[in-house]
C-alpha positions as CSV (number, residue, x, y, z in Angstrom):
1,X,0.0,0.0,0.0
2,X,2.4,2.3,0.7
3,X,4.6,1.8,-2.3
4,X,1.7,2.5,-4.2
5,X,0.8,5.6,-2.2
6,X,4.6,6.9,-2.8
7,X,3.7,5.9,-7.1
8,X,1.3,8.1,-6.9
9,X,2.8,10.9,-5.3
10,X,5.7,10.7,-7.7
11,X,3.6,11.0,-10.4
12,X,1.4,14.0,-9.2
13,X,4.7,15.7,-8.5
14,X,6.0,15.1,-12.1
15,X,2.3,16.2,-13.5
16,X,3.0,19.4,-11.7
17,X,6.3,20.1,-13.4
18,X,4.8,19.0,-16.6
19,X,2.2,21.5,-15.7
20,X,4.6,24.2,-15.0
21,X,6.7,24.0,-18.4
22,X,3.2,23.6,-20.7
23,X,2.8,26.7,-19.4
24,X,5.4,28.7,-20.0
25,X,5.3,27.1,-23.4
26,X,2.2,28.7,-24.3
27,X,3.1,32.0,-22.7
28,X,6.3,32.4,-25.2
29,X,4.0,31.1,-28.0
30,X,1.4,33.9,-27.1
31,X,4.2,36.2,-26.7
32,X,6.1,35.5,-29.8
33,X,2.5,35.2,-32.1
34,X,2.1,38.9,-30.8
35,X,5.5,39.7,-31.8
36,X,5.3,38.4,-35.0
37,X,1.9,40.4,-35.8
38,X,2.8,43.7,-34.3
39,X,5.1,43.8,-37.9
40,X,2.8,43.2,-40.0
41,X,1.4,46.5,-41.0
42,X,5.2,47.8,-41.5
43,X,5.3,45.4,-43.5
44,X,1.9,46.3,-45.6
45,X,2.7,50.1,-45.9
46,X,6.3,49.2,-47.1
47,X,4.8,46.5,-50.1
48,X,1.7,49.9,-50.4
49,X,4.7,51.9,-51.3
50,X,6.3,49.8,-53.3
51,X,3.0,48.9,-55.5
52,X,2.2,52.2,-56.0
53,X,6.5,53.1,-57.1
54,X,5.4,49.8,-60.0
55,X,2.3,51.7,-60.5
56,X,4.4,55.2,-61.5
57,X,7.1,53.0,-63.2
58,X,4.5,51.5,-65.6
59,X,3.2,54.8,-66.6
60,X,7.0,55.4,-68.2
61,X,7.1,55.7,-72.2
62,X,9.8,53.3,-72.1
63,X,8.9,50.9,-69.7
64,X,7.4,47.1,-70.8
65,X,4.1,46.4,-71.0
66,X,3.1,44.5,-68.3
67,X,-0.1,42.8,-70.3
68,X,2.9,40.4,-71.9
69,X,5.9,39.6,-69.8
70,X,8.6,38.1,-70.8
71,X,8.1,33.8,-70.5
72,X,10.1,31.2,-71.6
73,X,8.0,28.7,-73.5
74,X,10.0,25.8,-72.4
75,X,9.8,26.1,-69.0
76,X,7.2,23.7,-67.2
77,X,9.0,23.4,-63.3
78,X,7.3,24.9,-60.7
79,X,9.2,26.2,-57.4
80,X,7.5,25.7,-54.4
81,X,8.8,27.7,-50.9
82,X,6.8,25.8,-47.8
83,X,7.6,27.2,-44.8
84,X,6.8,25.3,-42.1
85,X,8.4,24.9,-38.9
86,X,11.5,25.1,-36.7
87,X,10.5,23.1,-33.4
88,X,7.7,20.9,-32.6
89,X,4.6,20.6,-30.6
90,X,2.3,22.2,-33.3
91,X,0.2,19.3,-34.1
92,X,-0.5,18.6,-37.3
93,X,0.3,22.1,-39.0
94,X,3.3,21.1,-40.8
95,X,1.1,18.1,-42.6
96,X,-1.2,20.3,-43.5
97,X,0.8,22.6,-45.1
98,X,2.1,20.4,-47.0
99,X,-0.8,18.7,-48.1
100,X,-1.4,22.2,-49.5
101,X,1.5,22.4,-51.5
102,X,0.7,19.2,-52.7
103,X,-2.5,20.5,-54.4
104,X,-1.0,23.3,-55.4
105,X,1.2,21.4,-57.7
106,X,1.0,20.4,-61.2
107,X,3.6,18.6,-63.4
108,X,7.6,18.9,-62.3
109,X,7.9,20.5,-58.6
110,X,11.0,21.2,-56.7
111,X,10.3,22.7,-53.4
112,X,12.2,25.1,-51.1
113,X,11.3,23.8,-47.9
114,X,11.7,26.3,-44.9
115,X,11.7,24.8,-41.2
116,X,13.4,21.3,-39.6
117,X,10.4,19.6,-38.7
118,X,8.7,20.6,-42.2
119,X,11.9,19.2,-43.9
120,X,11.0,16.0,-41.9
121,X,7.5,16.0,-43.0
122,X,8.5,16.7,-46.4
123,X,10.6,13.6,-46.7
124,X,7.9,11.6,-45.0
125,X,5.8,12.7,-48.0
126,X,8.6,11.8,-50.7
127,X,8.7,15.2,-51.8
128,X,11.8,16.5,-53.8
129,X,13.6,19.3,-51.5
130,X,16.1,21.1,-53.8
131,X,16.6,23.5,-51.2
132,X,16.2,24.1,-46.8
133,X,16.7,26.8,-44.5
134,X,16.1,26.7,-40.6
135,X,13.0,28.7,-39.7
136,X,13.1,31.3,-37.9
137,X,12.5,31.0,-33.7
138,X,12.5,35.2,-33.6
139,X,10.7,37.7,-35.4
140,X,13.9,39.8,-35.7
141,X,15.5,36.9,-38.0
142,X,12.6,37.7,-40.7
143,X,14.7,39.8,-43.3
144,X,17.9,37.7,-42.8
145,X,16.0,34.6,-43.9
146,X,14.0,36.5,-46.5
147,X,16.7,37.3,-48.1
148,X,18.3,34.2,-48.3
149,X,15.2,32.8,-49.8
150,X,15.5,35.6,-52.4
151,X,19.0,35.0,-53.5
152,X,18.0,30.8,-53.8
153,X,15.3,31.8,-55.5
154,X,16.9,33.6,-58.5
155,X,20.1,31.7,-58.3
156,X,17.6,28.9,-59.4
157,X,15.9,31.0,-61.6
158,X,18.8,31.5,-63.6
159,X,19.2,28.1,-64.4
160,X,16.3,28.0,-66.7
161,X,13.4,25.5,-66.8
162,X,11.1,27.4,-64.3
163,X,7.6,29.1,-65.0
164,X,6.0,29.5,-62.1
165,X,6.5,30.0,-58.1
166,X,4.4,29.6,-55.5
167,X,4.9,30.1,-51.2
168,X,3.1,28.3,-49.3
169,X,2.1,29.2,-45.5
170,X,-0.3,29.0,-42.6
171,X,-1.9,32.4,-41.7
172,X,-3.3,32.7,-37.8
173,X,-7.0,33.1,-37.2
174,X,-9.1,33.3,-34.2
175,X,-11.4,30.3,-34.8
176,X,-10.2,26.4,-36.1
177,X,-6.5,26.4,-36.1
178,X,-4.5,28.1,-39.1
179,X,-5.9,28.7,-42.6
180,X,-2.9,27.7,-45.0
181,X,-2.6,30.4,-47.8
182,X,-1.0,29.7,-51.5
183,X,0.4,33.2,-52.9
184,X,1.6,33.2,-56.3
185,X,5.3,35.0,-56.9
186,X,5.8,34.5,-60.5
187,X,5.4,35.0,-63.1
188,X,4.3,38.5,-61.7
189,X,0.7,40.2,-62.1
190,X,1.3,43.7,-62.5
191,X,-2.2,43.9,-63.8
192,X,-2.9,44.5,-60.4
193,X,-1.3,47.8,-60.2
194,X,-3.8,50.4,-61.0
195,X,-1.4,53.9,-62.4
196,X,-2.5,56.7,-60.9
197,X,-3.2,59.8,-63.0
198,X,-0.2,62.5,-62.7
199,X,-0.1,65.9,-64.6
200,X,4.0,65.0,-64.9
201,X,5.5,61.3,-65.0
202,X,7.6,60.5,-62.2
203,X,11.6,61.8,-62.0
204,X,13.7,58.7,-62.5
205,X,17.4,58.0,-62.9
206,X,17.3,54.9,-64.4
207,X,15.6,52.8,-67.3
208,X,12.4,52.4,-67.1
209,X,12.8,48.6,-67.4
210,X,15.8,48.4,-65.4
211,X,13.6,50.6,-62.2
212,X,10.6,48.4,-62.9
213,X,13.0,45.4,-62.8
214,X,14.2,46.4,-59.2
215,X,10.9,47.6,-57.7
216,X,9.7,43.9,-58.4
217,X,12.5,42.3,-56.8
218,X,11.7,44.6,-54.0
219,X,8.1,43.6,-54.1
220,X,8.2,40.2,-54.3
221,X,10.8,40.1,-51.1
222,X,8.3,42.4,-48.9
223,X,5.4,39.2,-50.0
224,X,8.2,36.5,-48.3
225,X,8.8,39.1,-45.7
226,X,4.5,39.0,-45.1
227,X,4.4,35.0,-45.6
228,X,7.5,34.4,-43.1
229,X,5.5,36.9,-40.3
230,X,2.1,35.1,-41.0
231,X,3.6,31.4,-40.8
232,X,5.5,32.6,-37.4
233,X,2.5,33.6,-35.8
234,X,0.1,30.7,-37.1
235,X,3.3,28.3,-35.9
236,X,2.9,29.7,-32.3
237,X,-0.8,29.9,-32.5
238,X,-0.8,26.2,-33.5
239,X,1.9,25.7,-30.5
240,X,-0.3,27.5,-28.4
241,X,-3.7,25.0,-29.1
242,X,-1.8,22.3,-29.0
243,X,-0.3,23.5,-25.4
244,X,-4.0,24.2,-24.3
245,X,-5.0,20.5,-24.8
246,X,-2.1,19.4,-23.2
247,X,-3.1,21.1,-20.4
248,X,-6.5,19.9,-20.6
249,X,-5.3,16.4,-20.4
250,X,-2.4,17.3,-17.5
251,X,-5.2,19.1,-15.6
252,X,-7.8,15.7,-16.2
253,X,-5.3,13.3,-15.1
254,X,-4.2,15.6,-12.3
255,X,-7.6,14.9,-11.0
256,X,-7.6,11.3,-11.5
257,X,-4.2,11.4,-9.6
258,X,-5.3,13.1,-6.8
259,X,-8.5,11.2,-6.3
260,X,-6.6,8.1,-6.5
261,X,-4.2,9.2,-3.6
262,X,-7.1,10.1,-1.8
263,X,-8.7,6.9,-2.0
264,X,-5.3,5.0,-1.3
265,X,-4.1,7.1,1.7
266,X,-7.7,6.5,2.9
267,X,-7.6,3.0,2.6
268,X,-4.3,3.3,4.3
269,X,-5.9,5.0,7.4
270,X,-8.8,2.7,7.7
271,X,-5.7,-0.6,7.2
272,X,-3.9,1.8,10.5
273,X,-6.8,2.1,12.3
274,X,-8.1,-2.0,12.1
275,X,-4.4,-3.2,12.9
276,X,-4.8,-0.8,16.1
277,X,-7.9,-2.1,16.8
278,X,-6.6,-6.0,16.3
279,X,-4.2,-4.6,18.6
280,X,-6.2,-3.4,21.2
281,X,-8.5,-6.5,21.1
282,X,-5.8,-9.0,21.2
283,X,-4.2,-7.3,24.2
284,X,-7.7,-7.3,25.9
285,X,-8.0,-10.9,25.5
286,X,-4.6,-11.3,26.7
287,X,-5.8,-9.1,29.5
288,X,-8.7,-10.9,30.2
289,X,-7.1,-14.5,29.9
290,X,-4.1,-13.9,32.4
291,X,-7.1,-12.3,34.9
292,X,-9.0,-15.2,34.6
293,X,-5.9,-17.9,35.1
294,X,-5.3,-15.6,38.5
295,X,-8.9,-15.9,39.7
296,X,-8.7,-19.4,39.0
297,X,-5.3,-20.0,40.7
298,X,-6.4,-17.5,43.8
299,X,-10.2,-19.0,43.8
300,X,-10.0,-22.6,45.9
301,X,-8.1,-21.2,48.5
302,X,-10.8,-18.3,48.7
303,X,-13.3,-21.0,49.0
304,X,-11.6,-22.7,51.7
């Protein structure tokens, strides 16, 4: 009984720690999910900026017209960047991103897989990883590892044979876990920049082609910068719900525990109190035996 008592101690003592570091996990999720969104909108304004500088630029004389870029007909591969992520405990948000980038996909797919664990994923799902990065564990880090992704990017790009790239990422929401998002990179819709009407056309020190060149290069690292912030926070959101039913379950079996020592240490109180009452009866008898054999011994000569 006792051994079993101490069992169950042990445990409810280790269930406490347990306790104690889910949740401090989910208080640096919350913190860094905050983190990660508080740089959003610098990063909006900053892509604004730049949309409206590809707006201007399009107005040029001399710059391209964006209704038919430049393609090369032979080129069938598509580039997907996953980002998934660094560490674990996020349930099953790396799968599901890449069962995005899986639909996503048509014909030959290399992917640029961003995260340890979604690397691990990836090769569970026999996907083709020409390139890997380490996520990021710090919203500081985004533009370091934005970059990089950038300069892999068109290194590959120069080699030829690519038409179209994709990024794939979870976004946080309030309500059933992380949407996954699929933004297109290239070939790049400048349809979507709307010129704005100017009495005189924009001051410019370079080609037209050359500054309309640059300002997408610029535009398409502020999107990375955007999916790397929004797979951050839906990373720590996901850690967060995943640390919330692991408290759930700590807290439920925490109860079970604690009824169970309950019922033991009770049962171990009412095994005391019976072998002090054996006890007391079997010295009473004793008592009551060696009182008798007196009387018995005493009792003719009392007669007499």
């Amino acid at each position: 009984m006792s051994n079993e008592l101490g069992d169950v101690q042990a445990r409810l003592a280790t269930v406490g720690e347990l306790a104690s570091v889910v949740t401090a996990m989910r208080g640096i999720a919350a913190a860094r999910t905050r983190e990660a969104l508080a740089r959003l909108p610098g990063i909006r304004a900053c892509a604004d900026q730049i949309g409206a500088a590809i707006a201007d630029a399009m107005t040029l004389a001399t710059a391209p017209a964006p209704e038919a870029p430049h393609r090369n007909e032979t080129a069938n591969a598509l580039i997907a960047i996953v980002i998934g992520t660094e560490q674990g405990f996020v349930g099953t948000f790396n799968h599901r991103v890449m069962q995005a980038a899986q639909r996503s996909a048509a014909g030959a797919v290399e992917y640029f897989v961003i995260g340890d664990r979604a690397r691990l994923v990836a090769e569970e799902f026999g996907y083709p990883t020409a390139w890997s990065a380490e996520m990021i564990v710090h919203a500081d880090a985004v533009p370091d590892l934005a970059d990089r992704i950038i300069r892999a990017l068109y290194g590959r790009l120069q080699g030829g044979n690519v038409s179209r790239v994709a990024i794939v990422h979870g976004a946080p929401q309030q309500v059933d876990g992380a949407a996954i998002m699929t933004t297109s990179l290239l070939p790049f819709d400048f349809l979507k920049f709307k010129p704005s009407a100017r009495p005189f056309p924009p001051i410019v020190t370079l080609p037209a082609y050359r500054l309309l060149e640059k300002l997408t290069e610029e535009y398409v690292y502020t999107q990375v910068c955007e999916a790397l912030v929004l797979a951050f926070a839906a990373e720590n959101e996901a850690r967060m719900r995943a640390m919330i039913a692991a408290r759930r379950n700590i807290d439920d079996t925490e109860q079970r525990l604690t009824a169970d020592y309950h019922r033991l240490r009770q049962e171990q109180i009412t095994a005391e109190i019976v072998e002090l009452s054996t006890v007391d009866d079997d010295a009473c008898r004793a008592a009551s035996t060696t009182h008798a054999e007196r009387s018995g011994r005493h009792g003719p000569s009392l007669g007499q």
